XYZ file of C-alpha atoms in Angstrom:
556
model
C 16.990 2.150 -23.853
C 18.688 0.551 -20.882
C 16.643 -1.673 -18.578
C 15.741 -0.545 -15.065
C 18.239 -2.929 -13.511
C 21.013 -1.724 -15.851
C 20.311 1.901 -14.923
C 20.270 0.987 -11.232
C 23.553 -0.916 -11.481
C 25.254 2.148 -13.005
C 24.086 4.432 -10.172
C 26.736 6.351 -8.260
C 25.490 5.631 -4.754
C 26.731 7.545 -1.745
C 27.598 5.696 1.476
C 24.371 5.608 3.454
C 26.042 7.517 6.296
C 26.474 10.478 3.901
C 22.843 10.265 2.786
C 21.834 10.291 6.459
C 23.921 13.430 7.107
C 21.855 15.303 4.507
C 18.825 14.979 6.772
C 20.585 15.536 10.084
C 21.187 11.943 11.148
C 24.457 10.806 12.697
C 25.997 7.358 12.398
C 24.880 6.507 15.955
C 21.259 7.023 14.780
C 21.711 4.228 12.236
C 21.789 0.439 12.299
C 23.995 -0.299 9.281
C 23.209 -3.078 6.808
C 26.363 -2.809 4.727
C 27.533 0.315 2.903
C 24.311 1.425 1.195
C 21.454 0.347 3.492
C 20.605 1.196 7.078
C 17.794 1.235 9.555
C 17.057 4.430 11.458
C 16.745 3.617 15.159
C 13.306 4.795 16.295
C 14.945 6.165 19.442
C 15.813 9.133 17.201
C 12.218 10.342 17.656
C 13.180 11.478 21.148
C 15.893 13.701 19.664
C 13.470 15.080 17.057
C 10.346 15.472 19.221
C 10.440 19.288 19.308
C 11.159 19.681 15.604
C 8.301 21.000 13.464
C 6.836 18.608 10.886
C 7.390 19.307 7.205
C 4.730 19.136 4.481
C 3.057 15.808 3.680
C 2.219 15.049 0.035
C 0.325 11.921 -1.040
C 0.937 10.481 -4.505
C -2.044 8.545 -5.833
C -3.405 7.688 -9.296
C -6.294 6.853 -11.580
C -7.551 3.262 -11.678
C -4.557 1.243 -12.963
C -4.493 -0.131 -16.501
C -2.213 -2.403 -18.569
C -0.912 0.811 -20.179
C 0.853 1.807 -16.961
C 0.620 4.972 -14.870
C 3.958 5.290 -13.015
C 2.815 6.207 -9.499
C 5.940 5.051 -7.635
C 8.173 6.439 -10.387
C 6.440 9.823 -10.050
C 6.775 9.697 -6.261
C 10.533 9.139 -6.496
C 10.964 11.674 -9.292
C 9.022 14.339 -7.397
C 11.234 13.938 -4.330
C 14.297 14.391 -6.556
C 12.711 17.381 -8.295
C 12.021 19.069 -4.952
C 15.680 18.691 -4.019
C 16.623 20.219 -7.393
C 14.677 23.396 -6.515
C 16.283 23.718 -3.099
C 13.836 21.877 -0.848
C 14.765 18.981 1.414
C 12.597 16.035 0.434
C 12.311 12.385 1.434
C 10.427 9.748 -0.503
C 8.539 7.364 1.828
C 7.599 4.127 0.084
C 6.433 0.575 0.678
C 8.779 -2.403 0.497
C 8.240 -4.664 -2.539
C 6.873 -8.188 -2.129
C 8.737 -11.140 -3.645
C 5.457 -12.457 -5.070
C 4.955 -9.697 -7.675
C 8.730 -9.433 -8.258
C 8.819 -13.024 -9.529
C 5.262 -13.020 -10.906
C 3.977 -10.487 -13.399
C 3.863 -7.025 -11.811
C 7.566 -6.649 -11.092
C 9.144 -4.841 -8.168
C 8.299 -1.523 -6.576
C 11.476 0.510 -6.774
C 10.376 2.929 -9.502
C 11.621 2.873 -13.080
C 13.944 4.475 -15.619
C 15.853 7.368 -14.065
C 13.484 7.652 -11.101
C 14.428 4.646 -8.971
C 15.487 3.850 -5.436
C 18.723 1.915 -5.011
C 20.216 -0.596 -4.383
C 17.290 -1.741 -6.536
C 18.202 -5.448 -6.492
C 18.380 -5.566 -2.682
C 15.146 -3.590 -2.216
C 13.252 -5.928 -4.569
C 14.705 -9.072 -2.961
C 15.403 -9.706 0.750
C 16.293 -6.073 1.624
C 16.809 -5.909 5.424
C 14.716 -8.972 6.236
C 11.546 -7.189 7.395
C 9.199 -9.418 5.389
C 10.951 -12.551 6.663
C 10.437 -11.335 10.239
C 6.746 -10.679 9.538
C 6.312 -14.077 7.852
C 7.975 -15.862 10.771
C 6.008 -13.918 13.402
C 2.734 -14.706 11.631
C 3.525 -18.403 11.283
C 4.620 -18.614 14.929
C 1.021 -17.751 15.855
C -0.186 -20.493 13.481
C 2.168 -23.025 15.078
C 1.057 -22.084 18.605
C -2.588 -22.286 17.578
C -2.279 -25.797 16.118
C -0.147 -26.880 19.064
C -2.904 -25.690 21.412
C -5.424 -27.884 19.581
C -3.024 -30.845 19.754
C -2.321 -30.384 23.472
C -5.965 -30.643 24.550
C -7.658 -27.434 23.332
C -8.252 -25.821 26.747
C -9.653 -22.706 25.046
C -12.422 -24.820 23.481
C -11.567 -23.572 19.968
C -13.854 -24.730 17.166
C -11.372 -26.005 14.488
C -13.964 -25.185 11.821
C -13.881 -21.512 12.830
C -10.160 -20.805 12.773
C -9.695 -17.588 10.760
C -5.892 -17.344 10.982
C -4.158 -18.746 7.888
C -0.445 -19.185 7.351
C 1.572 -16.863 5.072
C 4.385 -16.993 2.523
C 5.919 -14.103 0.550
C 5.467 -15.780 -2.825
C 2.686 -16.260 -5.374
C 1.649 -19.909 -4.944
C -1.968 -20.740 -5.804
C -1.513 -24.400 -4.762
C -1.360 -23.268 -1.116
C -4.639 -21.305 -1.065
C -6.546 -24.234 0.430
C -4.747 -27.071 2.227
C -5.320 -29.668 4.946
C -2.965 -29.821 7.929
C -2.496 -32.351 10.715
C -2.536 -35.482 8.523
C -0.424 -38.557 9.246
C -1.662 -39.704 12.629
C -2.126 -38.344 16.168
C 1.465 -37.217 16.612
C 1.115 -34.754 13.708
C -1.653 -32.661 15.196
C -5.389 -32.194 14.651
C -6.516 -32.532 11.003
C -8.293 -29.421 9.737
C -8.661 -27.228 6.664
C -6.185 -24.374 6.396
C -4.536 -22.234 3.726
C -1.860 -19.665 2.950
C -2.099 -15.950 2.192
C 0.761 -13.907 0.774
C 2.791 -12.145 3.492
C 1.641 -8.675 2.422
C -1.924 -9.790 3.249
C -0.964 -10.683 6.830
C -2.581 -8.748 9.658
C 0.893 -8.619 11.219
C 1.964 -6.571 8.181
C -0.982 -4.198 8.603
C -0.204 -3.793 12.304
C 3.497 -3.280 11.530
C 2.568 -0.297 9.356
C 0.097 1.236 11.822
C 2.000 0.737 15.105
C 3.513 3.729 16.941
C 6.326 1.663 18.496
C 7.158 -1.883 19.579
C 4.883 -1.748 22.642
C 1.955 -0.569 20.503
C 2.712 -3.373 18.041
C 2.692 -5.914 20.886
C -0.658 -4.623 22.165
C -2.205 -4.725 18.700
C -0.911 -8.247 18.057
C -2.418 -9.363 21.384
C -5.835 -8.229 20.104
C -5.772 -10.182 16.827
C -8.708 -12.587 16.549
C -7.439 -15.986 15.384
C -10.489 -18.212 15.898
C -13.871 -18.602 17.591
C -14.928 -20.990 20.349
C -17.812 -23.415 20.107
C -19.933 -20.832 21.937
C -19.126 -18.194 19.277
C -16.827 -16.028 21.416
C -13.547 -14.835 19.843
C -10.099 -16.248 20.628
C -7.292 -13.678 20.644
C -3.523 -13.968 20.223
C -3.219 -12.963 23.888
C -5.158 -16.143 24.790
C -2.306 -18.087 23.170
C 0.269 -15.899 24.999
C 2.045 -15.263 21.695
C 2.350 -11.466 21.612
C 5.680 -11.271 23.478
C 7.462 -13.694 21.175
C 6.008 -11.937 18.122
C 7.282 -8.577 19.389
C 10.738 -10.097 19.900
C 10.793 -11.347 16.317
C 9.874 -7.820 15.173
C 12.406 -5.907 17.296
C 14.718 -5.118 14.348
C 12.074 -4.834 11.634
C 10.305 -2.007 13.503
C 13.103 0.453 12.613
C 12.495 2.207 9.231
C 14.886 1.461 6.349
C 16.985 4.237 4.821
C 18.263 4.028 1.233
C 18.592 6.582 -1.617
C 17.333 7.461 -5.078
C 19.488 7.469 -8.214
C 20.192 11.141 -7.407
C 21.046 10.377 -3.748
C 17.773 11.758 -2.340
C 17.021 10.009 0.991
C 14.325 7.327 0.825
C 12.576 5.654 3.768
C 11.150 2.309 2.634
C 9.247 0.423 5.306
C 6.391 -2.091 5.283
C 4.116 -3.066 2.422
C 0.567 -4.156 3.283
C -1.808 -5.452 0.597
C -3.697 -2.553 -0.964
C -6.884 -4.618 -1.137
C -7.494 -6.393 2.169
C -5.261 -3.954 4.056
C -4.583 -0.234 3.740
C -1.742 -0.340 1.187
C 0.518 2.336 2.703
C 4.045 2.368 4.108
C 4.540 2.507 7.889
C 3.319 5.420 10.001
C 6.717 5.313 11.727
C 8.592 5.940 8.466
C 6.187 8.688 7.382
C 6.393 10.467 10.736
C 10.174 10.154 10.741
C 10.355 11.703 7.260
C 8.112 14.579 8.392
C 10.620 15.405 11.151
C 13.647 15.170 8.866
C 12.605 16.991 5.672
C 10.707 19.983 4.307
C 8.602 17.650 2.157
C 7.604 14.022 2.659
C 6.398 12.373 -0.555
C 4.509 9.172 0.169
C 2.122 6.932 -1.763
C -0.868 4.655 -1.363
C -1.713 1.513 -3.343
C -3.651 1.362 -6.611
C -6.024 4.175 -7.663
C -7.351 6.935 -5.434
C -10.647 5.052 -4.881
C -8.721 2.399 -2.908
C -5.328 3.808 -1.942
C -6.093 7.452 -1.237
C -9.369 6.628 0.528
C -7.561 4.204 2.851
C -4.672 6.622 3.367
C -7.136 9.315 4.442
C -9.617 7.174 6.393
C -7.227 4.659 8.005
C -3.565 5.691 8.003
C -4.058 9.451 8.484
C -6.694 8.789 11.159
C -4.494 6.394 13.173
C -1.319 8.420 12.646
C -2.935 11.807 13.303
C -1.547 12.948 9.951
C -2.717 15.967 7.970
C -1.819 15.704 4.267
C -1.091 19.089 2.690
C -1.568 18.087 -0.950
C -2.184 15.132 -3.232
C -0.677 14.333 -6.634
C -2.904 12.253 -8.923
C -0.852 10.425 -11.553
C -2.385 9.802 -14.975
C -1.195 9.118 -18.509
C -2.779 9.841 -21.877
C -2.378 6.153 -22.750
C -4.114 4.922 -19.588
C -7.003 7.341 -20.015
C -7.463 6.212 -23.633
C -7.610 2.645 -22.281
C -10.417 3.789 -19.951
C -11.997 5.314 -23.056
C -12.173 1.913 -24.741
C -8.998 1.856 -26.862
C -7.233 -1.488 -27.333
C -3.662 -1.835 -26.057
C -2.066 -1.996 -29.532
C -3.806 1.252 -30.565
C -2.907 3.377 -27.517
C -0.129 5.153 -29.423
C -2.569 6.567 -31.989
C -4.039 10.031 -31.339
C -7.663 9.700 -30.196
C -9.201 12.770 -28.550
C -12.673 11.195 -28.316
C -11.382 8.192 -26.349
C -9.313 10.513 -24.160
C -12.455 12.511 -23.378
C -14.336 9.348 -22.419
C -11.446 8.085 -20.288
C -10.981 11.462 -18.607
C -14.155 10.757 -16.632
C -12.101 8.357 -14.513
C -9.548 11.021 -13.648
C -12.317 13.566 -13.067
C -13.889 11.311 -10.419
C -10.543 10.892 -8.627
C -10.053 14.677 -8.572
C -13.528 15.025 -7.043
C -12.742 12.335 -4.460
C -9.492 13.920 -3.287
C -11.249 17.283 -2.996
C -13.976 15.548 -0.954
C -11.397 14.993 1.782
C -10.459 18.683 1.734
C -7.002 18.085 0.236
C -5.780 20.272 -2.681
C -4.885 18.172 -5.746
C -2.525 18.497 -8.706
C -2.502 16.098 -11.661
C 0.866 14.749 -12.825
C 0.616 13.717 -16.472
C 3.298 11.088 -16.887
C 4.427 11.783 -20.439
C 4.989 9.049 -23.036
C 6.759 9.522 -26.416
C 3.518 8.634 -28.264
C 1.503 11.445 -26.613
C 0.596 14.186 -29.096
C 0.550 17.904 -28.285
C -3.184 18.026 -29.020
C -3.844 15.215 -26.530
C -1.698 16.810 -23.834
C -3.273 20.258 -24.271
C -6.756 18.735 -24.248
C -6.039 16.796 -21.051
C -4.524 19.759 -19.223
C -7.506 21.934 -20.174
C -9.966 19.279 -18.917
C -8.072 19.047 -15.601
C -8.258 22.809 -15.059
C -12.015 22.768 -15.711
C -12.331 19.906 -13.163
C -10.624 22.035 -10.507
C -7.050 20.717 -10.551
C -3.878 22.086 -12.095
C -2.083 19.640 -14.384
C 1.681 19.422 -14.917
C 3.694 17.305 -17.343
C 6.090 14.852 -15.699
C 9.040 13.200 -17.464
C 10.798 11.588 -14.532
C 11.197 8.160 -16.135
C 13.406 9.610 -18.879
C 14.925 12.617 -17.087
C 14.919 11.856 -13.350
C 14.625 14.902 -11.082
C 14.982 17.315 -14.026
C 11.750 15.871 -15.407
C 9.877 16.813 -12.208
C 10.980 20.411 -11.696
C 7.679 21.937 -12.901
C 5.715 19.409 -10.840
C 7.856 20.162 -7.778
C 7.277 23.917 -8.196
C 3.516 23.363 -8.480
C 3.448 21.149 -5.362
C 5.355 23.797 -3.371
C 2.993 26.508 -4.643
C -0.060 24.507 -3.570
C 1.388 23.671 -0.147
C 2.344 27.298 0.495
C -0.795 29.018 -0.851
C -3.682 26.568 -0.350
C -4.737 25.406 3.080
C -5.571 21.745 3.466
C -8.921 21.244 5.164
C -8.419 17.518 5.524
C -11.087 15.460 7.235
C -11.964 11.738 7.010
C -15.082 10.694 5.126
C -16.949 9.167 8.092
C -16.944 8.764 11.865
C -15.757 5.353 13.111
C -18.699 5.179 15.536
C -21.208 5.076 12.677
C -22.833 1.671 11.963
C -20.829 -0.669 9.706
C -23.318 -0.449 6.834
C -23.431 3.355 6.957
C -19.634 3.541 6.667
C -19.551 1.093 3.759
C -22.362 2.955 1.990
C -20.563 6.297 2.297
C -17.471 4.860 0.632
C -19.465 3.089 -2.094
C -21.755 6.003 -2.940
C -19.468 8.982 -2.411
C -16.116 7.551 -3.553
C -17.077 4.871 -6.098
C -20.238 6.569 -7.390
C -22.419 3.509 -6.694
C -26.186 3.667 -6.345
C -26.027 1.631 -3.155
C -24.742 -1.534 -1.478
C -26.064 -5.082 -1.373
C -24.986 -7.754 1.144
C -24.986 -11.545 1.005
C -26.809 -13.434 3.792
C -23.458 -14.581 5.206
C -22.298 -11.000 5.342
C -25.497 -9.782 7.008
C -25.081 -12.447 9.699
C -21.449 -11.514 10.355
C -22.216 -7.795 10.601
C -24.826 -8.575 13.256
C -22.306 -10.774 15.138
C -19.618 -8.086 15.049
C -22.034 -5.491 16.359
C -23.092 -7.792 19.193
C -19.432 -8.430 20.074
C -18.665 -4.678 20.032
C -16.287 -5.072 17.078
C -17.962 -2.470 14.872
C -16.432 0.881 15.921
C -13.529 0.793 13.460
C -12.676 2.204 10.021
C -13.672 0.205 6.944
C -11.040 -1.300 4.649
C -12.659 -2.105 1.310
C -11.378 -5.089 -0.674
C -12.338 -4.301 -4.263
C -10.889 -4.623 -7.741
C -8.358 -1.902 -8.483
C -9.234 -1.756 -12.181
C -12.636 -0.100 -11.840
C -14.442 2.349 -9.600
C -17.062 -0.416 -9.341
C -16.579 -3.996 -8.129
C -16.588 -5.211 -11.758
C -13.093 -4.928 -13.330
C -14.566 -4.643 -16.845
C -16.424 -1.377 -16.112
C -13.864 1.277 -17.018
C -13.847 5.110 -16.958
C -16.652 6.303 -14.656
C -19.376 3.657 -14.467
C -22.905 4.621 -13.511
C -26.015 2.751 -12.412
C -24.224 0.035 -10.430
C -24.342 -1.315 -6.896
C -21.505 -2.700 -4.801
C -22.024 -6.251 -3.496
C -20.293 -7.062 -0.214
C -19.949 -10.854 -0.188
C -18.061 -11.236 3.089
C -16.740 -9.229 6.000
C -13.973 -9.838 8.517
C -12.451 -8.034 11.453
C -8.744 -7.216 11.588
C -9.062 -6.420 15.269
C -5.355 -5.978 15.935
C -4.872 -3.649 12.990
C -8.055 -1.868 14.016
C -10.196 -2.032 10.877
C -13.036 -4.033 9.325
C -12.438 -5.593 5.896
C -15.412 -5.607 3.511
C -14.787 -8.037 0.646
C -16.314 -7.450 -2.777
C -15.795 -9.325 -6.033
C -13.191 -12.078 -6.229
C -10.213 -10.706 -4.308
C -7.347 -13.188 -3.959
C -5.268 -13.072 -0.774
C -2.786 -15.536 -2.297
C -2.048 -14.599 -5.937
C -0.966 -17.120 -8.539
C 1.816 -16.995 -11.112
C 1.083 -16.187 -14.778
C 1.747 -18.597 -17.661
C 5.207 -17.039 -18.115
C 6.367 -15.760 -14.699
C 8.928 -12.962 -14.486
C 11.097 -15.497 -12.607
C 11.738 -17.300 -15.912
C 13.752 -14.314 -17.154
C 15.628 -13.513 -13.935
C 19.194 -14.708 -13.498
C 22.550 -13.888 -11.917
C 25.518 -14.199 -14.235
C 28.965 -15.573 -13.441
C 30.330 -12.044 -12.955
C 27.583 -11.248 -10.421
C 25.439 -9.180 -12.808
C 21.693 -9.520 -12.187
C 19.438 -9.612 -15.254
C 15.672 -9.670 -15.766
C 14.677 -7.968 -12.497
C 12.345 -5.028 -13.009
């Protein structure tokens, strides 16, 4: 079997201007980045304002496992399958981060014969959006430290600076650092650290902003530190929002590329799916809705994190109404949730599949809780037996969701035709009664408890003393009327990554809480969530190379 990068390199790409024509865009609507990449100028919204929106389909998944689920691959394949049956579809995805690309997870351009291309560009520097975000974020850091050095007129407490620097790379050595060493001319010594760029609040704002002016206003409201009297210091106090907006003037336009079958793809933004909402930009999603019959978008990790944040944060801010949700699962992954070891996942095991199905069952329940009709896409592997597949499809039907086999990795759009037909049937015959889980005006603890009890299945929530104190402070400062963004392990419905399937009899412990005031949500941190990942013992970077003839190897 060819590698993903080999398949991508053999793709017969169309000039991006031809891809744009398929969805009614002219060359003057584009900002070209070579022959196969472009940005769509957001001024096009004015031209499209009276056009009716198409259908919005969210692709989500069970809790991820080492066995693999194929959420992005399914997303891309479904968009191609919809085009095969005569519908106009656009896949709307997040941009990959360089950290995972050179670490262990790999890129985020799909796999096999369901990829977006040019895959190498998308997984590397692409159109420079992440560099703009990194620079904009670090400009605020530079202005903040300069303010301290120049006399600290805002009376900032250096011990209560909450704005770290960022870098789009996995580098554990930068998690905790000291800056300002080397004498008076080098600034004020203080503790600092780096997060990965996808964890930046600028990234979250980038994906929630309606336009450049909205982005500027949100950036102005970011809290970067607290004064000695406990009052917050905002970016607007540093007068940084204008320069940040200037740095973001090109990045704000959504990126247009294509799939292996020349289906249009809008790839824009990529916030962390733990401490942010893990969805592509509202701008790209809304643009796709105006340009196609079906917009196929995704959210990070399993439905307990990604779908919940898509529904409660992105859909709320973007005034979006999802028409259907696709929950991706595999027999192998469900057997992993049922307790099977990785080297035994290819062996038929109905009992383990039944135990692991409880995880999928909970995700079906959760999607239905938001009033959105769901279909399960069973991403087929060669080791799956007919008995296992029939058993799983029967269990899905009993749980209230149709299940369809998907073979997009091996067959591209042809492998998603049945799934595409089922999605169209659901969108045309079942009405979405979408509603968020909670009201933003509810108390912070009530919102957290609703997510923990109703979505995770927890018995309740416990808070550390530090967390209790911060919640009280936020309420006193009037910073509590926002959605909640849970930071939790993706591997379990609980906050313990070792509890697989559908754990019971557990409580969620919230150890810390922070306000992303510019983005407009409150982050509740559970477990040991890292905002700057580290590299594994053998990083993917060790196997990546560019040969003398220009061929790229090892990228996946």
